[in-house]
């Protein structure tokens, strides 16, 4: 009976309205004044734990990888890194204030909704594996001419790509001379140098070695050198240095205090 009712409701109520009803009930259930998610405009009592629990992630203190508290928005499921990026775009760039041709690779879902609805953006989403984007793209062989984009966002992608140098070169090539890109990766600040081993090819082997079954390395601080080698200038922005703008000591927006933004330019 319940299933019948559920199906009837689905048929009668358009999906946009159903999703709005669901969001409203999640907002009520999770309401609180301690935290705020700007991606879904919700005030929540807490963000939920999230992340993988493979020992290597804890052992190497991989920022943005390991299981941790206060990560996931209970209303829209945005992650800490997605909320940080959104705040960075608002406060540290003019992305929302002038025309931009923006490439967003492997788009974060909530941020994609925000960017899609920004009328000043000529917005292109791309991915190699999923089809909920505008174009299929192999970032080691980008199908666009040199100097195509004013900005590129490509986060948590390079750690999946064996020839990451080729991918970085392609991102460099397609970025306009005055452009910028944000290239976030899971990163360890305790590893002496980036750890990769091309002989590890099984899912289980990669989980144990790199902390996820489709990762091919764990980056260390020499990530910056790899970016520099293809020509990028790299700026590492630590939001905790501007803590008042990014949510204050009580971490209003549920950000990861160890996470920095890697913003590159030509
Ligand atoms: Zn949210």
PDB file of C-alpha atoms and ligand atoms in Angstrom:
ATOM      1  CA  UNK A   1       0.000   0.000   0.000  1.00  0.00           C
ATOM      2  CA  UNK A   2       2.809   2.311   0.967  1.00  0.00           C
ATOM      3  CA  UNK A   3       4.595   1.534  -2.310  1.00  0.00           C
ATOM      4  CA  UNK A   4       1.388   2.226  -4.237  1.00  0.00           C
ATOM      5  CA  UNK A   5       0.981   5.530  -2.432  1.00  0.00           C
ATOM      6  CA  UNK A   6       4.653   6.387  -3.074  1.00  0.00           C
ATOM      7  CA  UNK A   7       4.297   5.697  -6.774  1.00  0.00           C
ATOM      8  CA  UNK A   8       1.095   7.742  -6.986  1.00  0.00           C
ATOM      9  CA  UNK A   9       2.769  10.662  -5.250  1.00  0.00           C
ATOM     10  CA  UNK A  10       5.654  10.459  -7.696  1.00  0.00           C
ATOM     11  CA  UNK A  11       3.263  10.573 -10.617  1.00  0.00           C
ATOM     12  CA  UNK A  12       1.212  13.451  -9.228  1.00  0.00           C
ATOM     13  CA  UNK A  13       3.916  15.753  -7.896  1.00  0.00           C
ATOM     14  CA  UNK A  14       6.621  17.109 -10.216  1.00  0.00           C
ATOM     15  CA  UNK A  15      10.173  16.149  -9.208  1.00  0.00           C
ATOM     16  CA  UNK A  16      11.204  19.770  -8.521  1.00  0.00           C
ATOM     17  CA  UNK A  17       8.440  20.131  -5.943  1.00  0.00           C
ATOM     18  CA  UNK A  18       9.213  16.721  -4.403  1.00  0.00           C
ATOM     19  CA  UNK A  19      12.858  17.711  -4.060  1.00  0.00           C
ATOM     20  CA  UNK A  20      11.872  21.027  -2.491  1.00  0.00           C
ATOM     21  CA  UNK A  21       9.599  19.236   0.027  1.00  0.00           C
ATOM     22  CA  UNK A  22      12.444  16.827   0.867  1.00  0.00           C
ATOM     23  CA  UNK A  23      14.898  19.693   1.345  1.00  0.00           C
ATOM     24  CA  UNK A  24      12.478  21.575   3.587  1.00  0.00           C
ATOM     25  CA  UNK A  25      11.946  18.548   5.819  1.00  0.00           C
ATOM     26  CA  UNK A  26      15.738  17.981   6.027  1.00  0.00           C
ATOM     27  CA  UNK A  27      16.168  21.659   6.946  1.00  0.00           C
ATOM     28  CA  UNK A  28      13.646  21.313   9.769  1.00  0.00           C
ATOM     29  CA  UNK A  29      15.121  18.041  11.059  1.00  0.00           C
ATOM     30  CA  UNK A  30      18.688  19.385  11.070  1.00  0.00           C
ATOM     31  CA  UNK A  31      17.994  22.953  12.058  1.00  0.00           C
ATOM     32  CA  UNK A  32      20.461  24.652  14.369  1.00  0.00           C
ATOM     33  CA  UNK A  33      22.313  27.947  14.716  1.00  0.00           C
ATOM     34  CA  UNK A  34      25.875  26.630  14.983  1.00  0.00           C
ATOM     35  CA  UNK A  35      26.608  26.096  11.287  1.00  0.00           C
ATOM     36  CA  UNK A  36      25.536  27.344   7.903  1.00  0.00           C
ATOM     37  CA  UNK A  37      25.734  25.899   4.390  1.00  0.00           C
ATOM     38  CA  UNK A  38      25.705  28.628   1.758  1.00  0.00           C
ATOM     39  CA  UNK A  39      25.281  26.102  -1.038  1.00  0.00           C
ATOM     40  CA  UNK A  40      21.748  25.244   0.129  1.00  0.00           C
ATOM     41  CA  UNK A  41      21.145  28.265   2.395  1.00  0.00           C
ATOM     42  CA  UNK A  42      20.532  26.112   5.455  1.00  0.00           C
ATOM     43  CA  UNK A  43      21.291  26.677   9.131  1.00  0.00           C
ATOM     44  CA  UNK A  44      22.236  23.323  10.622  1.00  0.00           C
ATOM     45  CA  UNK A  45      23.154  22.062  14.080  1.00  0.00           C
ATOM     46  CA  UNK A  46      26.051  20.010  12.702  1.00  0.00           C
ATOM     47  CA  UNK A  47      27.688  18.679   9.578  1.00  0.00           C
ATOM     48  CA  UNK A  48      27.972  14.891   9.317  1.00  0.00           C
ATOM     49  CA  UNK A  49      31.101  12.696   9.290  1.00  0.00           C
ATOM     50  CA  UNK A  50      32.417  11.478   5.933  1.00  0.00           C
ATOM     51  CA  UNK A  51      35.524  10.021   4.247  1.00  0.00           C
ATOM     52  CA  UNK A  52      37.343   6.749   3.646  1.00  0.00           C
ATOM     53  CA  UNK A  53      38.902   4.885   6.547  1.00  0.00           C
ATOM     54  CA  UNK A  54      41.863   3.149   4.891  1.00  0.00           C
ATOM     55  CA  UNK A  55      44.848   3.214   7.301  1.00  0.00           C
ATOM     56  CA  UNK A  56      47.184   4.858   4.774  1.00  0.00           C
ATOM     57  CA  UNK A  57      45.012   7.993   4.758  1.00  0.00           C
ATOM     58  CA  UNK A  58      45.385   8.407   8.520  1.00  0.00           C
ATOM     59  CA  UNK A  59      49.022   7.340   8.582  1.00  0.00           C
ATOM     60  CA  UNK A  60      49.999   9.868   5.891  1.00  0.00           C
ATOM     61  CA  UNK A  61      47.532  12.470   7.213  1.00  0.00           C
ATOM     62  CA  UNK A  62      46.012  12.926   3.766  1.00  0.00           C
ATOM     63  CA  UNK A  63      44.124  16.216   3.768  1.00  0.00           C
ATOM     64  CA  UNK A  64      40.741  15.823   2.133  1.00  0.00           C
ATOM     65  CA  UNK A  65      40.848  12.020   2.111  1.00  0.00           C
ATOM     66  CA  UNK A  66      40.489  10.402   5.495  1.00  0.00           C
ATOM     67  CA  UNK A  67      37.351   9.830   7.551  1.00  0.00           C
ATOM     68  CA  UNK A  68      36.565  12.915   9.611  1.00  0.00           C
ATOM     69  CA  UNK A  69      33.828  14.673  11.544  1.00  0.00           C
ATOM     70  CA  UNK A  70      31.856  17.709  10.408  1.00  0.00           C
ATOM     71  CA  UNK A  71      32.112  17.265   6.627  1.00  0.00           C
ATOM     72  CA  UNK A  72      28.803  16.541   4.910  1.00  0.00           C
ATOM     73  CA  UNK A  73      25.855  18.957   4.809  1.00  0.00           C
ATOM     74  CA  UNK A  74      22.797  17.003   6.044  1.00  0.00           C
ATOM     75  CA  UNK A  75      20.513  18.989   3.722  1.00  0.00           C
ATOM     76  CA  UNK A  76      22.313  19.182   0.349  1.00  0.00           C
ATOM     77  CA  UNK A  77      25.199  16.662   0.904  1.00  0.00           C
ATOM     78  CA  UNK A  78      27.851  19.235  -0.025  1.00  0.00           C
ATOM     79  CA  UNK A  79      31.322  18.425   1.339  1.00  0.00           C
ATOM     80  CA  UNK A  80      33.688  20.672   3.299  1.00  0.00           C
ATOM     81  CA  UNK A  81      35.941  21.103   0.254  1.00  0.00           C
ATOM     82  CA  UNK A  82      32.994  22.144  -1.920  1.00  0.00           C
ATOM     83  CA  UNK A  83      31.903  24.768   0.595  1.00  0.00           C
ATOM     84  CA  UNK A  84      35.493  26.065   0.894  1.00  0.00           C
ATOM     85  CA  UNK A  85      35.799  26.379  -2.872  1.00  0.00           C
ATOM     86  CA  UNK A  86      32.465  28.211  -3.084  1.00  0.00           C
ATOM     87  CA  UNK A  87      33.572  30.708  -0.408  1.00  0.00           C
ATOM     88  CA  UNK A  88      36.941  31.130  -2.124  1.00  0.00           C
ATOM     89  CA  UNK A  89      35.229  31.905  -5.430  1.00  0.00           C
ATOM     90  CA  UNK A  90      32.999  34.476  -3.711  1.00  0.00           C
ATOM     91  CA  UNK A  91      35.665  36.220  -1.627  1.00  0.00           C
ATOM     92  CA  UNK A  92      38.921  35.770  -3.528  1.00  0.00           C
ATOM     93  CA  UNK A  93      37.911  35.901  -7.214  1.00  0.00           C
ATOM     94  CA  UNK A  94      35.651  38.008  -9.435  1.00  0.00           C
ATOM     95  CA  UNK A  95      34.023  34.928 -10.969  1.00  0.00           C
ATOM     96  CA  UNK A  96      30.505  36.095 -10.138  1.00  0.00           C
ATOM     97  CA  UNK A  97      31.085  39.701 -11.165  1.00  0.00           C
ATOM     98  CA  UNK A  98      32.092  39.697 -14.844  1.00  0.00           C
ATOM     99  CA  UNK A  99      31.784  37.527 -17.950  1.00  0.00           C
ATOM    100  CA  UNK A 100      33.834  34.335 -17.689  1.00  0.00           C
ATOM    101  CA  UNK A 101      34.305  31.318 -19.885  1.00  0.00           C
ATOM    102  CA  UNK A 102      34.573  28.624 -17.229  1.00  0.00           C
ATOM    103  CA  UNK A 103      35.512  24.948 -17.614  1.00  0.00           C
ATOM    104  CA  UNK A 104      34.458  22.791 -14.661  1.00  0.00           C
ATOM    105  CA  UNK A 105      35.907  19.268 -14.776  1.00  0.00           C
ATOM    106  CA  UNK A 106      34.226  16.556 -12.661  1.00  0.00           C
ATOM    107  CA  UNK A 107      31.894  19.215 -11.245  1.00  0.00           C
ATOM    108  CA  UNK A 108      30.949  19.146  -7.584  1.00  0.00           C
ATOM    109  CA  UNK A 109      27.129  18.759  -7.742  1.00  0.00           C
ATOM    110  CA  UNK A 110      25.990  21.633  -5.499  1.00  0.00           C
ATOM    111  CA  UNK A 111      28.588  24.047  -6.814  1.00  0.00           C
ATOM    112  CA  UNK A 112      27.541  23.101 -10.346  1.00  0.00           C
ATOM    113  CA  UNK A 113      23.965  24.199  -9.551  1.00  0.00           C
ATOM    114  CA  UNK A 114      25.237  27.563  -8.299  1.00  0.00           C
ATOM    115  CA  UNK A 115      27.503  28.121 -11.311  1.00  0.00           C
ATOM    116  CA  UNK A 116      24.839  26.991 -13.784  1.00  0.00           C
ATOM    117  CA  UNK A 117      22.505  29.656 -12.498  1.00  0.00           C
ATOM    118  CA  UNK A 118      25.083  32.474 -12.696  1.00  0.00           C
ATOM    119  CA  UNK A 119      24.082  34.526 -15.751  1.00  0.00           C
ATOM    120  CA  UNK A 120      27.565  36.026 -16.276  1.00  0.00           C
ATOM    121  CA  UNK A 121      29.174  32.629 -16.864  1.00  0.00           C
ATOM    122  CA  UNK A 122      29.710  30.833 -20.155  1.00  0.00           C
ATOM    123  CA  UNK A 123      29.820  27.534 -18.310  1.00  0.00           C
ATOM    124  CA  UNK A 124      31.100  24.184 -19.603  1.00  0.00           C
ATOM    125  CA  UNK A 125      30.994  21.001 -17.516  1.00  0.00           C
ATOM    126  CA  UNK A 126      33.114  17.991 -18.472  1.00  0.00           C
ATOM    127  CA  UNK A 127      33.947  14.505 -17.263  1.00  0.00           C
ATOM    128  CA  UNK A 128      35.446  11.349 -18.703  1.00  0.00           C
ATOM    129  CA  UNK A 129      33.224   8.837 -16.908  1.00  0.00           C
ATOM    130  CA  UNK A 130      29.846  10.333 -16.011  1.00  0.00           C
ATOM    131  CA  UNK A 131      27.246  11.545 -18.509  1.00  0.00           C
ATOM    132  CA  UNK A 132      25.563  14.235 -16.389  1.00  0.00           C
ATOM    133  CA  UNK A 133      27.929  16.806 -17.905  1.00  0.00           C
ATOM    134  CA  UNK A 134      27.937  18.797 -21.138  1.00  0.00           C
ATOM    135  CA  UNK A 135      30.965  17.170 -22.805  1.00  0.00           C
ATOM    136  CA  UNK A 136      33.018  14.021 -22.399  1.00  0.00           C
ATOM    137  CA  UNK A 137      36.632  15.029 -21.828  1.00  0.00           C
ATOM    138  CA  UNK A 138      39.979  13.293 -21.369  1.00  0.00           C
ATOM    139  CA  UNK A 139      42.027  15.986 -19.666  1.00  0.00           C
ATOM    140  CA  UNK A 140      45.267  14.482 -20.995  1.00  0.00           C
ATOM    141  CA  UNK A 141      43.934  15.347 -24.465  1.00  0.00           C
ATOM    142  CA  UNK A 142      41.519  18.303 -24.201  1.00  0.00           C
ATOM    143  CA  UNK A 143      39.472  18.855 -27.385  1.00  0.00           C
ATOM    144  CA  UNK A 144      39.647  22.689 -27.221  1.00  0.00           C
ATOM    145  CA  UNK A 145      42.186  25.090 -28.724  1.00  0.00           C
ATOM    146  CA  UNK A 146      44.946  26.880 -26.806  1.00  0.00           C
ATOM    147  CA  UNK A 147      43.832  29.770 -24.570  1.00  0.00           C
ATOM    148  CA  UNK A 148      40.141  28.754 -24.509  1.00  0.00           C
ATOM    149  CA  UNK A 149      39.110  29.359 -20.895  1.00  0.00           C
ATOM    150  CA  UNK A 150      39.197  32.312 -18.503  1.00  0.00           C
ATOM    151  CA  UNK A 151      39.057  29.907 -15.587  1.00  0.00           C
ATOM    152  CA  UNK A 152      39.197  26.169 -14.935  1.00  0.00           C
ATOM    153  CA  UNK A 153      38.052  24.265 -11.862  1.00  0.00           C
ATOM    154  CA  UNK A 154      39.382  20.721 -11.755  1.00  0.00           C
ATOM    155  CA  UNK A 155      39.340  19.223  -8.290  1.00  0.00           C
ATOM    156  CA  UNK A 156      40.173  15.740  -7.062  1.00  0.00           C
ATOM    157  CA  UNK A 157      40.892  14.560 -10.590  1.00  0.00           C
ATOM    158  CA  UNK A 158      44.695  14.556 -11.035  1.00  0.00           C
ATOM    159  CA  UNK A 159      45.214  11.830  -8.403  1.00  0.00           C
ATOM    160  CA  UNK A 160      43.259   9.481 -10.699  1.00  0.00           C
ATOM    161  CA  UNK A 161      45.415  10.121 -13.778  1.00  0.00           C
ATOM    162  CA  UNK A 162      48.594   8.158 -14.465  1.00  0.00           C
ATOM    163  CA  UNK A 163      50.158  10.828 -16.699  1.00  0.00           C
ATOM    164  CA  UNK A 164      49.267  13.783 -14.489  1.00  0.00           C
ATOM    165  CA  UNK A 165      52.013  15.884 -16.121  1.00  0.00           C
ATOM    166  CA  UNK A 166      50.219  15.596 -19.476  1.00  0.00           C
ATOM    167  CA  UNK A 167      46.929  16.592 -17.824  1.00  0.00           C
ATOM    168  CA  UNK A 168      48.556  19.607 -16.157  1.00  0.00           C
ATOM    169  CA  UNK A 169      50.093  20.625 -19.530  1.00  0.00           C
ATOM    170  CA  UNK A 170      46.713  20.398 -21.218  1.00  0.00           C
ATOM    171  CA  UNK A 171      45.080  22.512 -18.507  1.00  0.00           C
ATOM    172  CA  UNK A 172      47.903  25.031 -18.949  1.00  0.00           C
ATOM    173  CA  UNK A 173      47.542  25.047 -22.741  1.00  0.00           C
ATOM    174  CA  UNK A 174      43.783  25.654 -22.723  1.00  0.00           C
ATOM    175  CA  UNK A 175      43.858  28.360 -20.042  1.00  0.00           C
ATOM    176  CA  UNK A 176      43.905  31.935 -21.352  1.00  0.00           C
ATOM    177  CA  UNK A 177      47.077  33.952 -20.584  1.00  0.00           C
ATOM    178  CA  UNK A 178      45.285  36.000 -17.916  1.00  0.00           C
ATOM    179  CA  UNK A 179      43.308  33.025 -16.646  1.00  0.00           C
ATOM    180  CA  UNK A 180      43.407  31.059 -13.424  1.00  0.00           C
ATOM    181  CA  UNK A 181      42.602  27.531 -12.372  1.00  0.00           C
ATOM    182  CA  UNK A 182      41.868  25.782  -9.112  1.00  0.00           C
ATOM    183  CA  UNK A 183      43.399  22.313  -8.968  1.00  0.00           C
ATOM    184  CA  UNK A 184      42.683  20.640  -5.631  1.00  0.00           C
ATOM    185  CA  UNK A 185      44.032  17.167  -4.817  1.00  0.00           C
ATOM    186  CA  UNK A 186      44.156  15.024  -1.688  1.00  0.00           C
ATOM    187  CA  UNK A 187      47.584  15.856  -0.259  1.00  0.00           C
ATOM    188  CA  UNK A 188      49.892  14.726   2.532  1.00  0.00           C
ATOM    189  CA  UNK A 189      52.169  17.242   4.207  1.00  0.00           C
ATOM    190  CA  UNK A 190      54.038  14.515   6.088  1.00  0.00           C
ATOM    191  CA  UNK A 191      55.146  12.496   3.033  1.00  0.00           C
ATOM    192  CA  UNK A 192      58.587  13.583   1.859  1.00  0.00           C
ATOM    193  CA  UNK A 193      57.602  13.341  -1.804  1.00  0.00           C
ATOM    194  CA  UNK A 194      54.633  12.255  -3.894  1.00  0.00           C
ATOM    195  CA  UNK A 195      54.098   8.518  -3.591  1.00  0.00           C
ATOM    196  CA  UNK A 196      53.219   6.594  -6.749  1.00  0.00           C
ATOM    197  CA  UNK A 197      53.916   3.090  -7.935  1.00  0.00           C
ATOM    198  CA  UNK A 198      52.748   2.086 -11.416  1.00  0.00           C
ATOM    199  CA  UNK A 199      53.035  -1.605 -10.555  1.00  0.00           C
ATOM    200  CA  UNK A 200      50.040  -1.268  -8.196  1.00  0.00           C
ATOM    201  CA  UNK A 201      47.063  -1.731 -10.496  1.00  0.00           C
ATOM    202  CA  UNK A 202      44.425  -3.681  -8.580  1.00  0.00           C
ATOM    203  CA  UNK A 203      41.585  -1.977  -6.744  1.00  0.00           C
ATOM    204  CA  UNK A 204      42.595  -3.569  -3.453  1.00  0.00           C
ATOM    205  CA  UNK A 205      46.239  -2.662  -3.970  1.00  0.00           C
ATOM    206  CA  UNK A 206      45.351   0.961  -4.689  1.00  0.00           C
ATOM    207  CA  UNK A 207      43.073   1.166  -1.651  1.00  0.00           C
ATOM    208  CA  UNK A 208      45.904  -0.016   0.576  1.00  0.00           C
ATOM    209  CA  UNK A 209      48.611   2.095  -1.064  1.00  0.00           C
ATOM    210  CA  UNK A 210      46.762   5.278  -2.014  1.00  0.00           C
ATOM    211  CA  UNK A 211      43.570   5.163   0.083  1.00  0.00           C
ATOM    212  CA  UNK A 212      41.056   4.805  -2.760  1.00  0.00           C
ATOM    213  CA  UNK A 213      40.602   2.073  -5.351  1.00  0.00           C
ATOM    214  CA  UNK A 214      40.917   4.427  -8.333  1.00  0.00           C
ATOM    215  CA  UNK A 215      43.729   6.668  -7.082  1.00  0.00           C
ATOM    216  CA  UNK A 216      47.210   6.208  -8.553  1.00  0.00           C
ATOM    217  CA  UNK A 217      49.228   8.319  -6.082  1.00  0.00           C
ATOM    218  CA  UNK A 218      49.268  10.363  -2.902  1.00  0.00           C
ATOM    219  CA  UNK A 219      50.580  13.854  -3.517  1.00  0.00           C
ATOM    220  CA  UNK A 220      52.994  15.536  -1.138  1.00  0.00           C
ATOM    221  CA  UNK A 221      54.178  19.149  -1.015  1.00  0.00           C
ATOM    222  CA  UNK A 222      56.125  18.609  -4.258  1.00  0.00           C
ATOM    223  CA  UNK A 223      52.707  18.803  -5.970  1.00  0.00           C
ATOM    224  CA  UNK A 224      53.553  22.488  -6.350  1.00  0.00           C
ATOM    225  CA  UNK A 225      56.765  21.575  -8.222  1.00  0.00           C
ATOM    226  CA  UNK A 226      54.819  19.412 -10.677  1.00  0.00           C
ATOM    227  CA  UNK A 227      52.498  22.322 -11.421  1.00  0.00           C
ATOM    228  CA  UNK A 228      55.443  24.698 -11.760  1.00  0.00           C
ATOM    229  CA  UNK A 229      57.207  22.329 -14.163  1.00  0.00           C
ATOM    230  CA  UNK A 230      54.461  22.705 -16.773  1.00  0.00           C
ATOM    231  CA  UNK A 231      54.612  26.492 -16.488  1.00  0.00           C
ATOM    232  CA  UNK A 232      52.036  27.371 -13.852  1.00  0.00           C
ATOM    233  CA  UNK A 233      52.561  29.977 -11.176  1.00  0.00           C
ATOM    234  CA  UNK A 234      51.115  28.533  -7.973  1.00  0.00           C
ATOM    235  CA  UNK A 235      49.452  30.370  -5.128  1.00  0.00           C
ATOM    236  CA  UNK A 236      48.595  28.336  -2.032  1.00  0.00           C
ATOM    237  CA  UNK A 237      45.802  30.043  -0.116  1.00  0.00           C
ATOM    238  CA  UNK A 238      45.237  29.079   3.522  1.00  0.00           C
ATOM    239  CA  UNK A 239      41.745  30.160   4.500  1.00  0.00           C
ATOM    240  CA  UNK A 240      42.635  30.038   8.210  1.00  0.00           C
ATOM    241  CA  UNK A 241      44.769  33.145   7.554  1.00  0.00           C
ATOM    242  CA  UNK A 242      41.514  34.987   6.806  1.00  0.00           C
ATOM    243  CA  UNK A 243      39.422  33.105   9.303  1.00  0.00           C
ATOM    244  CA  UNK A 244      36.866  35.859   9.950  1.00  0.00           C
ATOM    245  CA  UNK A 245      35.826  35.948   6.292  1.00  0.00           C
ATOM    246  CA  UNK A 246      35.708  32.141   6.128  1.00  0.00           C
ATOM    247  CA  UNK A 247      33.469  31.515   9.120  1.00  0.00           C
ATOM    248  CA  UNK A 248      35.421  32.492  12.227  1.00  0.00           C
ATOM    249  CA  UNK A 249      36.853  30.430  15.068  1.00  0.00           C
ATOM    250  CA  UNK A 250      33.624  28.454  15.453  1.00  0.00           C
ATOM    251  CA  UNK A 251      33.899  27.272  11.851  1.00  0.00           C
ATOM    252  CA  UNK A 252      30.443  28.424  10.790  1.00  0.00           C
ATOM    253  CA  UNK A 253      30.726  26.830   7.343  1.00  0.00           C
ATOM    254  CA  UNK A 254      32.208  23.494   8.443  1.00  0.00           C
ATOM    255  CA  UNK A 255      35.523  23.768   6.597  1.00  0.00           C
ATOM    256  CA  UNK A 256      38.625  21.610   6.963  1.00  0.00           C
ATOM    257  CA  UNK A 257      41.215  23.708   8.801  1.00  0.00           C
ATOM    258  CA  UNK A 258      44.039  21.784   7.130  1.00  0.00           C
ATOM    259  CA  UNK A 259      42.793  22.352   3.592  1.00  0.00           C
ATOM    260  CA  UNK A 260      44.410  25.012   1.408  1.00  0.00           C
ATOM    261  CA  UNK A 261      43.384  26.189  -2.055  1.00  0.00           C
ATOM    262  CA  UNK A 262      45.857  25.592  -4.909  1.00  0.00           C
ATOM    263  CA  UNK A 263      45.184  28.366  -7.380  1.00  0.00           C
ATOM    264  CA  UNK A 264      47.380  28.477 -10.493  1.00  0.00           C
ATOM    265  CA  UNK A 265      47.876  31.002 -13.265  1.00  0.00           C
ATOM    266  CA  UNK A 266      49.962  31.323 -16.407  1.00  0.00           C
TER     267      UNK A 266
HETATM  268 ZN1  LIG B   1      23.975  22.389   2.219  1.00  0.00          ZN
END
